[in-house]
Coordinates of C-alpha atoms and ligand atoms in Angstrom, one line a residue:
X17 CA 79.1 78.7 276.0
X18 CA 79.5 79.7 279.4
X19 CA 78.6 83.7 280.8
X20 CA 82.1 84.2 281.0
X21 CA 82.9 83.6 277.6
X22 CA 80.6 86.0 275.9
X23 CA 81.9 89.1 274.6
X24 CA 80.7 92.6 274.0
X25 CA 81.7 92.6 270.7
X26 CA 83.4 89.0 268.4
X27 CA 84.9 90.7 265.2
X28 CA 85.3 88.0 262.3
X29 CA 88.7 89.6 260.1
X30 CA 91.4 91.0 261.0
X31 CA 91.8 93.8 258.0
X32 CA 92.0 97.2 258.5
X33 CA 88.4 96.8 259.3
X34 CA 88.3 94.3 261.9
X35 CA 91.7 95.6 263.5
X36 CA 90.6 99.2 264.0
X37 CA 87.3 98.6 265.5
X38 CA 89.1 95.6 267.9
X39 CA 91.8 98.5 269.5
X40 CA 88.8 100.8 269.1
X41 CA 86.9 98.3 271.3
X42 CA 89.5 97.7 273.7
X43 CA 89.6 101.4 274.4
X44 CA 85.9 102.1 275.2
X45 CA 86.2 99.0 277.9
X46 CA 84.3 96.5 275.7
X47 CA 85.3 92.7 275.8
X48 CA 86.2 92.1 272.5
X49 CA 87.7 89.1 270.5
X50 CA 88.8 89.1 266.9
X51 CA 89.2 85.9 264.5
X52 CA 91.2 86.1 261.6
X53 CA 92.2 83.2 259.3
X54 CA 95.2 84.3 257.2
X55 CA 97.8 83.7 260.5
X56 CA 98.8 87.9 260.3
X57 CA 96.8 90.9 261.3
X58 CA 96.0 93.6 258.8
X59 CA 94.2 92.1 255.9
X60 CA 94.6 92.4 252.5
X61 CA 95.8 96.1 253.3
X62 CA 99.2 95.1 255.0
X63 CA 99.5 91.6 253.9
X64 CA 99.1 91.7 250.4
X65 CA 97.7 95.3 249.2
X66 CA 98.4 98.6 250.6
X67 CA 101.7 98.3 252.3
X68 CA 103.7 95.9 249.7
X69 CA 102.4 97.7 246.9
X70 CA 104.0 100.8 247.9
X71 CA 107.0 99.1 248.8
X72 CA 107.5 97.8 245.5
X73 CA 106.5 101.0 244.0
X74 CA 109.0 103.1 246.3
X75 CA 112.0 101.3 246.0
X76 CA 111.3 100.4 241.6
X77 CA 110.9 104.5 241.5
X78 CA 114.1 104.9 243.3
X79 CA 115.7 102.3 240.9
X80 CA 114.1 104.1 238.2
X81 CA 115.6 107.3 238.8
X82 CA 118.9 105.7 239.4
X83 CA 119.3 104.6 235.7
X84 CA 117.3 107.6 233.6
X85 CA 117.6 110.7 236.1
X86 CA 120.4 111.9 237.6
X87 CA 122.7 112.5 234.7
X88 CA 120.9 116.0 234.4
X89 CA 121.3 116.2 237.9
X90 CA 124.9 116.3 238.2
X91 CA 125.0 113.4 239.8
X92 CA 127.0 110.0 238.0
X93 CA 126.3 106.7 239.0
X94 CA 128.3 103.7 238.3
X95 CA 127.0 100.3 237.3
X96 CA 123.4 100.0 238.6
X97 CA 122.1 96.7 239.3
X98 CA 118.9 95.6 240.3
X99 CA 118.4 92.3 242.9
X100 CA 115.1 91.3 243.0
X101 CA 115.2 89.0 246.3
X102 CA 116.3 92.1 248.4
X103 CA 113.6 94.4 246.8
X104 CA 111.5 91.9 247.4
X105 CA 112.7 91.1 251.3
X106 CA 112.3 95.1 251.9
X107 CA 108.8 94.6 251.2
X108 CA 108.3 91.4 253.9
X109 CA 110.3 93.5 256.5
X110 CA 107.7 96.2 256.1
X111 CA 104.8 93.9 256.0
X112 CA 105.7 92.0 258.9
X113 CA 107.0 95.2 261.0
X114 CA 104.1 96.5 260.6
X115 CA 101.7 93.2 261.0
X116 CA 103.6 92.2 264.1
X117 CA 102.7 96.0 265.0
X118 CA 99.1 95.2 265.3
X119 CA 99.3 92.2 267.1
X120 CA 101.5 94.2 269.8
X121 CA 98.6 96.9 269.7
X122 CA 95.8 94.1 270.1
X123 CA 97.8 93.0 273.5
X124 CA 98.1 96.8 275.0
X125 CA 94.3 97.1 274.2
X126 CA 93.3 93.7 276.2
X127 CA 91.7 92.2 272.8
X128 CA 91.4 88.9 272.0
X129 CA 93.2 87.5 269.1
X130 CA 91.9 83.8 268.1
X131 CA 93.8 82.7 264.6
X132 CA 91.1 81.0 262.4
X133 CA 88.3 80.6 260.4
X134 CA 85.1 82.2 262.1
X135 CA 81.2 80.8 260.9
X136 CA 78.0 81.8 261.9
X137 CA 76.7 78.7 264.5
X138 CA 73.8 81.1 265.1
X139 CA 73.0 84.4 265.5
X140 CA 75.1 85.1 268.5
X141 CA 77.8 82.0 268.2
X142 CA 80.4 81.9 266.2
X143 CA 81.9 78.5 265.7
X144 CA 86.1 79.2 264.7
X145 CA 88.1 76.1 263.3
X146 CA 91.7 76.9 264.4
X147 CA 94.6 77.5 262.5
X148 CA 96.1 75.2 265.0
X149 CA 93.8 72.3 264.4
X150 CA 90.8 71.6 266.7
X151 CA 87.7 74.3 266.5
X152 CA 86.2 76.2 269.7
X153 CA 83.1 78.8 269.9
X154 CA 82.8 82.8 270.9
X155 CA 79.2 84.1 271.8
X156 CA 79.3 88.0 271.2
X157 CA 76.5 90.4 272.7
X158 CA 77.6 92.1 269.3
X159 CA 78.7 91.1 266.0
X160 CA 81.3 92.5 263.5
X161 CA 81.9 91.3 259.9
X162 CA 84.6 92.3 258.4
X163 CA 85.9 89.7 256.3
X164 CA 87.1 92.2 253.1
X165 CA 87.1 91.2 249.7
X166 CA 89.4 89.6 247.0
X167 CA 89.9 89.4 243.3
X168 CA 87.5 89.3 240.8
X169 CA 88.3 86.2 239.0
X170 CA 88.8 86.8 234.6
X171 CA 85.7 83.7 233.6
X172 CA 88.0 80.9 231.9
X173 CA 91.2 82.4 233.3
X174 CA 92.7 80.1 235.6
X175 CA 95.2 82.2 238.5
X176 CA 97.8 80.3 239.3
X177 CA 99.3 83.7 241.1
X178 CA 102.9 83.0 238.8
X179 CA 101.9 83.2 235.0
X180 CA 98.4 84.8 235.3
X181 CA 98.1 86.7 238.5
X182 CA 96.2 88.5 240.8
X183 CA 97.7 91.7 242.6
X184 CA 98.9 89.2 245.3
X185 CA 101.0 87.2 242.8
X186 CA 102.0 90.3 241.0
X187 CA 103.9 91.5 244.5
X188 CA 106.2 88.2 244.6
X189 CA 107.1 87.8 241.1
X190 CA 111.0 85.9 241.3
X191 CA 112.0 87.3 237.8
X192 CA 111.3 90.4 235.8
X193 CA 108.8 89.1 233.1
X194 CA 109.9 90.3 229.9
X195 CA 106.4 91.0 228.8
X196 CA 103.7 91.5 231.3
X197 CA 99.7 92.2 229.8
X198 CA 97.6 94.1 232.7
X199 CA 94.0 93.2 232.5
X200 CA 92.3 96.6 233.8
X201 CA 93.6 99.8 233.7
X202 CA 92.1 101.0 237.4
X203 CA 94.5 101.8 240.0
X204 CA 95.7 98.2 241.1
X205 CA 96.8 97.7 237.3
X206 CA 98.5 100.9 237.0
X207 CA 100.3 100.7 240.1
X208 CA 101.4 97.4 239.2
X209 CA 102.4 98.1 235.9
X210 CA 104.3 101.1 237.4
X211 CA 106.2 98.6 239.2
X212 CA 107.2 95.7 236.8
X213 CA 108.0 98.5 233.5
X214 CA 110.5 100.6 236.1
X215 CA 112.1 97.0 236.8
X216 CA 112.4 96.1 232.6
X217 CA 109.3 94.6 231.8
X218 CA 107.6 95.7 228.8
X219 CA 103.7 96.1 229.7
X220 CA 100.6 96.8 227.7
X221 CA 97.5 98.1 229.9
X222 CA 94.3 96.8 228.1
X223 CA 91.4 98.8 229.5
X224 CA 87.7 98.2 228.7
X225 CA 86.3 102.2 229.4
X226 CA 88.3 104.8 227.2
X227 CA 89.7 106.4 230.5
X228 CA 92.4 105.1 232.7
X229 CA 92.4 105.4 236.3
X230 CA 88.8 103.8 237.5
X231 CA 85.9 105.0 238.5
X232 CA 86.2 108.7 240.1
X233 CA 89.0 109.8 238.7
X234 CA 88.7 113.3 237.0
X235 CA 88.7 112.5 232.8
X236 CA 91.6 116.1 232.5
X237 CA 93.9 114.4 234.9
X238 CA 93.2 110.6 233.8
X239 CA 94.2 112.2 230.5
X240 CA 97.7 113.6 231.8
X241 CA 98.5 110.6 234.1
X242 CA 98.0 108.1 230.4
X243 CA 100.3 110.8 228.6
X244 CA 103.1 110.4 231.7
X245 CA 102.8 106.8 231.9
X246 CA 103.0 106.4 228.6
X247 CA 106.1 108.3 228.3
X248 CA 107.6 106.0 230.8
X249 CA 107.4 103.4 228.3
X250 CA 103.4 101.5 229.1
X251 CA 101.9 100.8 226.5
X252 CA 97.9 101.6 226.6
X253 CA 95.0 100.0 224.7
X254 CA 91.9 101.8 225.3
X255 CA 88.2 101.1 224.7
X256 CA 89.0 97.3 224.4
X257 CA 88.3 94.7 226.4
X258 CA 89.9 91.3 226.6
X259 CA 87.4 88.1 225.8
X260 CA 88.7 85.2 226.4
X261 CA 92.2 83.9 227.4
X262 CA 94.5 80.7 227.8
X263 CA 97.2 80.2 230.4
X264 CA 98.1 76.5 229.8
X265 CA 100.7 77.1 227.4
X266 CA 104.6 78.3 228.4
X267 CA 102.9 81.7 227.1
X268 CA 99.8 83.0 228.3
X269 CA 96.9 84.2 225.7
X270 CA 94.8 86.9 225.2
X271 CA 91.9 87.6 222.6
X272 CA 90.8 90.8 222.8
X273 CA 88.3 92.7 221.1
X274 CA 87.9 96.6 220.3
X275 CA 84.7 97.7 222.0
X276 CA 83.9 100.3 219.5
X277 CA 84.6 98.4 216.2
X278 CA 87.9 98.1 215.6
X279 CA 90.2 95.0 214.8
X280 CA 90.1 91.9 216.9
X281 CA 93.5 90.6 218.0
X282 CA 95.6 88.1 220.1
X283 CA 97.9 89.3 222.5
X284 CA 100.8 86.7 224.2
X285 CA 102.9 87.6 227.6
X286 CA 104.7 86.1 230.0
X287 CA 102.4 86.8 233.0
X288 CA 98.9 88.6 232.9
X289 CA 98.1 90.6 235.9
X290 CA 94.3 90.4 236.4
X291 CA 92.6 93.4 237.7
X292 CA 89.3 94.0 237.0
X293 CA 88.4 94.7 240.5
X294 CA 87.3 93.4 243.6
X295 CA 84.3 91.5 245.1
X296 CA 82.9 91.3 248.8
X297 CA 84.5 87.8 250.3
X298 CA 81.7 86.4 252.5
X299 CA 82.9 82.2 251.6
X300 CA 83.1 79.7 254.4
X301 CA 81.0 82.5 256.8
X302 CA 78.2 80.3 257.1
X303 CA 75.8 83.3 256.4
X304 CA 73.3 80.8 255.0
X305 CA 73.1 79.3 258.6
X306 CA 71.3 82.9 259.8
X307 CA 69.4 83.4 256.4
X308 CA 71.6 86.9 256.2
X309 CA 71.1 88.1 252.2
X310 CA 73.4 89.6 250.2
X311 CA 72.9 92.1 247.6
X312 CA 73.2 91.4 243.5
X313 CA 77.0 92.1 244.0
X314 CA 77.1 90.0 247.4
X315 CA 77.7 92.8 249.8
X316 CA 76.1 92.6 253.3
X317 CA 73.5 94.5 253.3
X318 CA 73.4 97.4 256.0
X319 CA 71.6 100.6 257.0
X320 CA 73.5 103.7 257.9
X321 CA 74.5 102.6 261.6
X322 CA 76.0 99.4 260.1
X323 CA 73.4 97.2 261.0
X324 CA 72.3 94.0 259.4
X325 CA 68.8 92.6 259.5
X326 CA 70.0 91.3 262.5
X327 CA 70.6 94.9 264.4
X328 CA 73.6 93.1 267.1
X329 CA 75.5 92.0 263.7
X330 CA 76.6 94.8 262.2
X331 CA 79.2 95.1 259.0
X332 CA 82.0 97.3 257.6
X333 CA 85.0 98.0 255.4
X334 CA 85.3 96.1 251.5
X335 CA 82.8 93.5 252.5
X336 CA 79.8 96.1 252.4
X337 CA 79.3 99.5 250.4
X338 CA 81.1 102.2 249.6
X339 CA 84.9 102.5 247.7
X340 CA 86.9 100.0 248.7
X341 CA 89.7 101.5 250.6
X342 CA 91.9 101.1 253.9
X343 CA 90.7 104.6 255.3
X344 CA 87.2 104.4 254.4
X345 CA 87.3 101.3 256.2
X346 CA 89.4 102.5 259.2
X347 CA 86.7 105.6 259.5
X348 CA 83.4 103.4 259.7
X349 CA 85.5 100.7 262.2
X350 CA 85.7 103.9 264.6
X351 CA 82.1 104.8 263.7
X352 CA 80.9 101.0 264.0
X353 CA 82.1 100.6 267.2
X354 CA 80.9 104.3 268.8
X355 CA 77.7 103.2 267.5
X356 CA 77.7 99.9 269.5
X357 CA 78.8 102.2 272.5
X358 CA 77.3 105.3 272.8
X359 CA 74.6 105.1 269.8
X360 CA 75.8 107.3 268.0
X361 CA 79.0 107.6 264.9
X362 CA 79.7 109.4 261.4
X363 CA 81.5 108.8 258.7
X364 CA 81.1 111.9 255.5
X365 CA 81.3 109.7 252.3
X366 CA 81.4 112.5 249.8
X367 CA 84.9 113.3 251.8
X368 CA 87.0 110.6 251.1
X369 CA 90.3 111.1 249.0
X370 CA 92.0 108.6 246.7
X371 CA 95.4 108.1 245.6
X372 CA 97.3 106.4 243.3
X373 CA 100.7 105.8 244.5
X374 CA 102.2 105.8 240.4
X375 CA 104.8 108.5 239.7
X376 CA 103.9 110.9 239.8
X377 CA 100.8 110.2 242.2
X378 CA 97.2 111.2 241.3
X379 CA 94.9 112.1 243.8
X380 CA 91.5 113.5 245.0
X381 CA 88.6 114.5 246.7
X382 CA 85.3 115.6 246.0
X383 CA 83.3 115.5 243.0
X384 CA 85.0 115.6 239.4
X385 CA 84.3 117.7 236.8
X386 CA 82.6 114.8 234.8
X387 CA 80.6 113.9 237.9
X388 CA 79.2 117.8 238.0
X389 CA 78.7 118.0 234.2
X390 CA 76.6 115.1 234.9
X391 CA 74.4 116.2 237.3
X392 CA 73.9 119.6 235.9
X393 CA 75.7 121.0 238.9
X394 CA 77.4 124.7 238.3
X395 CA 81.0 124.7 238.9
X396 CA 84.1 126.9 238.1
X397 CA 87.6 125.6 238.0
X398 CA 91.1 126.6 238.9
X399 CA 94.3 125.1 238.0
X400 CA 98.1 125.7 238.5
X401 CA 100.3 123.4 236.8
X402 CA 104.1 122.4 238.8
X403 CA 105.8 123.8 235.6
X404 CA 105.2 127.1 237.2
X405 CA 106.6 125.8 240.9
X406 CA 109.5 127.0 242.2
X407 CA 110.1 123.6 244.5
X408 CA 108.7 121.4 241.6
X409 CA 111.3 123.7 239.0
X410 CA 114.0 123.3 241.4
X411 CA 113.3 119.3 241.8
X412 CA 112.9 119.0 238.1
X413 CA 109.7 117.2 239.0
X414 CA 107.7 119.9 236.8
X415 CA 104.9 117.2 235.9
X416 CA 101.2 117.6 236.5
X417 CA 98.9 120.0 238.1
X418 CA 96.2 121.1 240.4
X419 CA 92.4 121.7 239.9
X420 CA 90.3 122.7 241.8
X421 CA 86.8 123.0 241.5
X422 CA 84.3 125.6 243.8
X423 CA 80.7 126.5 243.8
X424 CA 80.2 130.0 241.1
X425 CA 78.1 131.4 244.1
X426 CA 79.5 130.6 247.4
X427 CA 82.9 129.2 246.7
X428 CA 82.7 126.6 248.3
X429 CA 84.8 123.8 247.0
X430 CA 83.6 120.5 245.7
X431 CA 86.3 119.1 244.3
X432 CA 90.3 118.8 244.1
X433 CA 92.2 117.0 241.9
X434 CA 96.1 116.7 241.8
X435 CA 98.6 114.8 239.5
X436 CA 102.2 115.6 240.7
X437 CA 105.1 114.1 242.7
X438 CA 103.8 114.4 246.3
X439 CA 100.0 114.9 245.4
X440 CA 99.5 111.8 248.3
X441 CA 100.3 114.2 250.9
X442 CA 98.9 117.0 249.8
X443 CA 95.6 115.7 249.0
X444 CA 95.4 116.0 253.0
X445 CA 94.5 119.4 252.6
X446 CA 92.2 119.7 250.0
X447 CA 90.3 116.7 252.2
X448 CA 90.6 118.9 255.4
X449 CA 89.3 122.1 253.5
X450 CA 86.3 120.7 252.1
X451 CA 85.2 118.9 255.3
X452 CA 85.4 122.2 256.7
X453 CA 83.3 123.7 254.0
X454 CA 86.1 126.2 253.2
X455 CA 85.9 128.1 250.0
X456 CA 88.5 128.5 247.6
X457 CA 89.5 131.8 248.6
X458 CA 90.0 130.7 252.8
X459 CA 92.3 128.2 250.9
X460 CA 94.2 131.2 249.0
X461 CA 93.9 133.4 252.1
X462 CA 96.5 130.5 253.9
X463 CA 99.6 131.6 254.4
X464 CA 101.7 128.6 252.8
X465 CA 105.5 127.9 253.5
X466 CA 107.9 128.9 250.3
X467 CA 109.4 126.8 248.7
X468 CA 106.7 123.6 248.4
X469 CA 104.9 122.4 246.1
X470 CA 101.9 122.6 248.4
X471 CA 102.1 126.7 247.0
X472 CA 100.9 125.3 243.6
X473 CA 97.7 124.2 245.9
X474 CA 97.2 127.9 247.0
X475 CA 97.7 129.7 243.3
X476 CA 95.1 126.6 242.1
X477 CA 92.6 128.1 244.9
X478 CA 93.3 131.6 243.6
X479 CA 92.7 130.6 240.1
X480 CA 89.3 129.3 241.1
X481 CA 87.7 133.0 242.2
X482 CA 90.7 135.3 240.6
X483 CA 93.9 135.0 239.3
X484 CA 97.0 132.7 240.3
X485 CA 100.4 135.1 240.9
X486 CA 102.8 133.1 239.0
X487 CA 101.1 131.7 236.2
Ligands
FAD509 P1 90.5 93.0 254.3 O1 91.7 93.8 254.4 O2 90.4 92.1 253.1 O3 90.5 92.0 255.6 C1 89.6 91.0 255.8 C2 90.2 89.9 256.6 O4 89.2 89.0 257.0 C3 91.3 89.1 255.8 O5 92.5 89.2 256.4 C4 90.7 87.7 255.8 O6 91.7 86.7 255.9 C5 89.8 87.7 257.0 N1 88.6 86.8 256.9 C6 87.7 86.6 255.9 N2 86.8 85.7 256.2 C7 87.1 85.2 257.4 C8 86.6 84.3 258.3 N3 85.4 83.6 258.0 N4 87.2 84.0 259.5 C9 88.3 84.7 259.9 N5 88.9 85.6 259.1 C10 88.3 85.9 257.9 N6 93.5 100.8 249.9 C11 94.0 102.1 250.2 O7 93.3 102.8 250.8 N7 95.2 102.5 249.8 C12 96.1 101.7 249.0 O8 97.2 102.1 248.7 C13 95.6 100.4 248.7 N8 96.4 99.6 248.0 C14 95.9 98.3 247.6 C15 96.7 97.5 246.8 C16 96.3 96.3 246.5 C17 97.2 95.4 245.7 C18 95.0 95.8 246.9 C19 94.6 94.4 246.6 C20 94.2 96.6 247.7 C21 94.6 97.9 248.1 N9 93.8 98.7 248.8 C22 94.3 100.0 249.1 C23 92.5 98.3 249.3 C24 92.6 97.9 250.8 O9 93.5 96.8 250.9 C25 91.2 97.4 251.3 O10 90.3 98.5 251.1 C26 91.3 97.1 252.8 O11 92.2 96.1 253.0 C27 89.9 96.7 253.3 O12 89.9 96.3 254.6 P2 88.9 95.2 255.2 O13 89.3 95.0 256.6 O14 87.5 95.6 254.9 O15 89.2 93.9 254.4
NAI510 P1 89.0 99.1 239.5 O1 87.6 98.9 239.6 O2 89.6 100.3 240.0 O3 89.5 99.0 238.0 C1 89.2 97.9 237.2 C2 89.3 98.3 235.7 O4 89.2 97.1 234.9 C3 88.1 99.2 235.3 O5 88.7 100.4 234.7 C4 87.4 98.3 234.3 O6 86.8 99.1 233.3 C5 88.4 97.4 233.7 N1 87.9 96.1 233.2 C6 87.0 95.3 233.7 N2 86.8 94.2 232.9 C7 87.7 94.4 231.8 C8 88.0 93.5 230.7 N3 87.4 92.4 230.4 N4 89.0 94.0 229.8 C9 89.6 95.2 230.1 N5 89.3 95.9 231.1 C10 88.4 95.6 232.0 O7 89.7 97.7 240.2 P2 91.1 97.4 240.6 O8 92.1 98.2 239.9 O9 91.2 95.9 240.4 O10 91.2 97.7 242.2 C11 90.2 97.1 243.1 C12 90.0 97.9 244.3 O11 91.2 98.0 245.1 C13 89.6 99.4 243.9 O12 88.3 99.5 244.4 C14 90.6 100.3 244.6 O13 89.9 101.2 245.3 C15 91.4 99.4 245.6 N6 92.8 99.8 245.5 C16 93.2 101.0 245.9 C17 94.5 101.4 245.8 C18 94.9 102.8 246.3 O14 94.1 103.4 247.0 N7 96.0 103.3 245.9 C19 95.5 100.6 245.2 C20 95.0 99.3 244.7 C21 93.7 99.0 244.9

């Protein structure tokens, strides 16, 4: 390659990863190009994970509600009907809205957007064969991988993304299966099962561990979100794991096995969603050609500025450590890139909240009570549950609760957890308190607008190192 064709920085994937630390780039000056493969910007995250899924799950609650809620509402609604194809377009108008979005960003931020698939020539070439035919060749000062992750296949389980699925088939089903089998009860399942029971489908949630939810979820509020979903008409089979399975047949076949004793059975369904989690995607990267190792999980391996063995190659978001999720990997693509400009970044791992976007939403940050129990760690708890909210009362949208957990010395909080109708949002706050070190009681000291249900968060911090006022 010729001087003029080397950048600053060549980012392989265009995810959340990638895209962030490209316009992140582009902003500090750098000369930065960015290959991605799939033909759209945004990654798994607005292509086929984040952004669809909560498409689907919006517009099936709003369906949802429709036929069993409003009756009690005063409100009554003629004949309902539900058409798949326009739920279904709602969600490609999002997705591309908001992929085209990126691509318009990569433009006002000077970066360079080459569409295909990007190998390691050597250490500072990257050879890309073009989406459009033909192949060309970037040289980069610096090196980004970004290049996500994807299912974890179910051994002898063949996806065919119509009858056995991965998320990605699971968010363009054409017909409401009439049963549905979700391998994994971790957030991708339950979110998908959210969707395809609102829409009619009758689904059984087979789950290995005897908790739903994943890891990191706390055990009280896994316990309450099983007893709500459960109540919405999913079925769960706890502490049983599915062995084999057989998808050539009109139905698809599951043997599954009880993990503590119990009776072995076969379950049959229309489609099987598969999700058992995700693995670091590194195929086709031509890591091999730089003898770049991979750990026993095949994650890049990286110290804590990012760097590779190779300290100009540097690696973030689902392909490397950590929880896979689109803000962690937004946080250490701003980090990445202010390391590779000024030498120095930050990213606080133990302050990174999850959600899951089922109804109501579960969220969190911090450590769980199971996680403290574990390690011995003193703790005290608060709670306030939305029975006793005046916004919740007067949504009647009285499900869940708050906990929170604090230090029994300082106060200082370690954990939140939230299971209620807009715990998403207010999961904010709890994230913003404890990377400001705040106690329970500066949280209860906060004046907080009445009537919300963000209130319930308050009276949970005054549980924690007194008493709540309206419970
Ligand atoms: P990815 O988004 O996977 O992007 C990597 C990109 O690299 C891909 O586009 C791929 O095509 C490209 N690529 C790979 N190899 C090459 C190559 N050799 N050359 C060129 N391009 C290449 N997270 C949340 O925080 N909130 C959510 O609500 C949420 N919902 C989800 C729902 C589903 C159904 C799924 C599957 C995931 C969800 N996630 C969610 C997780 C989130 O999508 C990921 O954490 C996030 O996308 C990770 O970003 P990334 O850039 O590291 O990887
Ligand atoms: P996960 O790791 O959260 O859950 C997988 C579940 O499958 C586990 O509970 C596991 O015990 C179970 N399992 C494994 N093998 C099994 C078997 N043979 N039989 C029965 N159960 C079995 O993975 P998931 O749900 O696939 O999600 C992958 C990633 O995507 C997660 O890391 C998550 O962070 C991310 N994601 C995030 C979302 C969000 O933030 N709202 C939404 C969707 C995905």
């Amino acid at each position: 390659a010729t001087e003029a064709e080397e950048k600053d920085l060549v980012i392989i994937g265009g995810g959340v990863a990638g895209y962030v630390a490209a316009i992140k780039a582009g902003q500090e000056g750098l000369k930065v190009a960015c290959i991605e493969k799939r033909g759209t910007l945004g990654g798994t995250c607005l292509n086929v994970g984040c952004i669809p899924s909560k498409s689907l799950l919006n517009n099936s609650h709003l369906y949802h509600t429709i036929m069993h809620d409003t009756k009690n509402r005063g409100i009554e609604v003629g004949d309902v009907k539900l058409n798949l194809a326009q739920l279904m377009n709602a969600k490609d108008t999002s997705v591309s809205g908001l992929t085209k979005g990126v691509e318009f960003l990569f433009k006002k931020n000077g970066v360079e957007y080459i569409k295909g698939t990007g190998s390691f020539a050597s250490e500072h070439e990257i050879k890309v064969q073009l989406n459009d035919g033909g192949e060309t060749s970037v040289v980069g000062k610096n090196i980004l991988i970004a290049t996500g992750s994807e299912a974890t296949p179910f051994p002898g389980l063949e996806i065919d993304e119509k009858k056995v699925v991965t998320s990605t088939g699971a968010l363009a089903l054409e017909k409401v299966p009439e049963k549905m089998v979700v391998i994994g009860g971790g957030i991708i399942g339950l979110e998908m099962a959210s969707v395809w029971s609102r829409l009619g489908a009758k689904v059984t949630v087979v789950e290995f561990l005897n908790q739903i939810g994943g890891p990191g979820m706390d055990t009280e509020i896994a316990k309450q979100a099983q007893k709500i979903l459960k109540k919405q008409g999913i079925e769960f089979k706890l502490s049983t794991k599915v062995v084999s399975g057989d998808g050539s047949g009109e139905k698809v076949k599951l043997d599954i096995d009880a993990a503590k004793g119990g009776k072995a059975e076969t379950m049959e369904a229309d489609v099987v969603l598969v999700a058992i989690g995700r693995r670091p995607y590194t195929a086709g990267l031509g890591l091999e050609n730089i003898g770049m190792e991979l750990d026993e999980r095949g994650r890049v391996i990286i110290d804590q500025e990012y760097r590779t063995k190779f300290p100009h190659i540097r690696c973030v978001g689902d392909v490397t450590f950590g929880p896979m999720l689109a803000h962690k990997a937004e946080e250490e693509a701003v980090a990445v890139v202010e390391y590779i400009k000024k030498g120095y970044g930050h990213v606080n791992y133990g302050c990174i909240p999850s959600v899951m976007y089922t109804y109501p939403e579960v969220a969190w940050v911090g450590q769980s009570e199971q996680d403290l129990k574990k390690a011995g760690t003193p703790y005290r708890i608060g709670t306030f549950p939305f029975s006793a909210n005046s916004r919740a009362k007067t949504n009647l949208d009285t499900d869940g609760m708050v906990k929170m957990i604090a230090d029994p010395e300082t106060d200082r909080l370690l954990g939140v957890h939230i299971i209620g109708a807009n715990a998403g949002e207010m999961i904010a706050e709890g994230t913003l308190a404890l990377e400001y070190g705040a106690s329970s009681e500066d949280i209860a000291r906060t004046c907080h607008a009445h009537p919300t249900l963000a209130e319930a968060f308050k009276e949970a911090a005054m549980a924690t190192y007194s008493k709540a006022i309206h419970f």
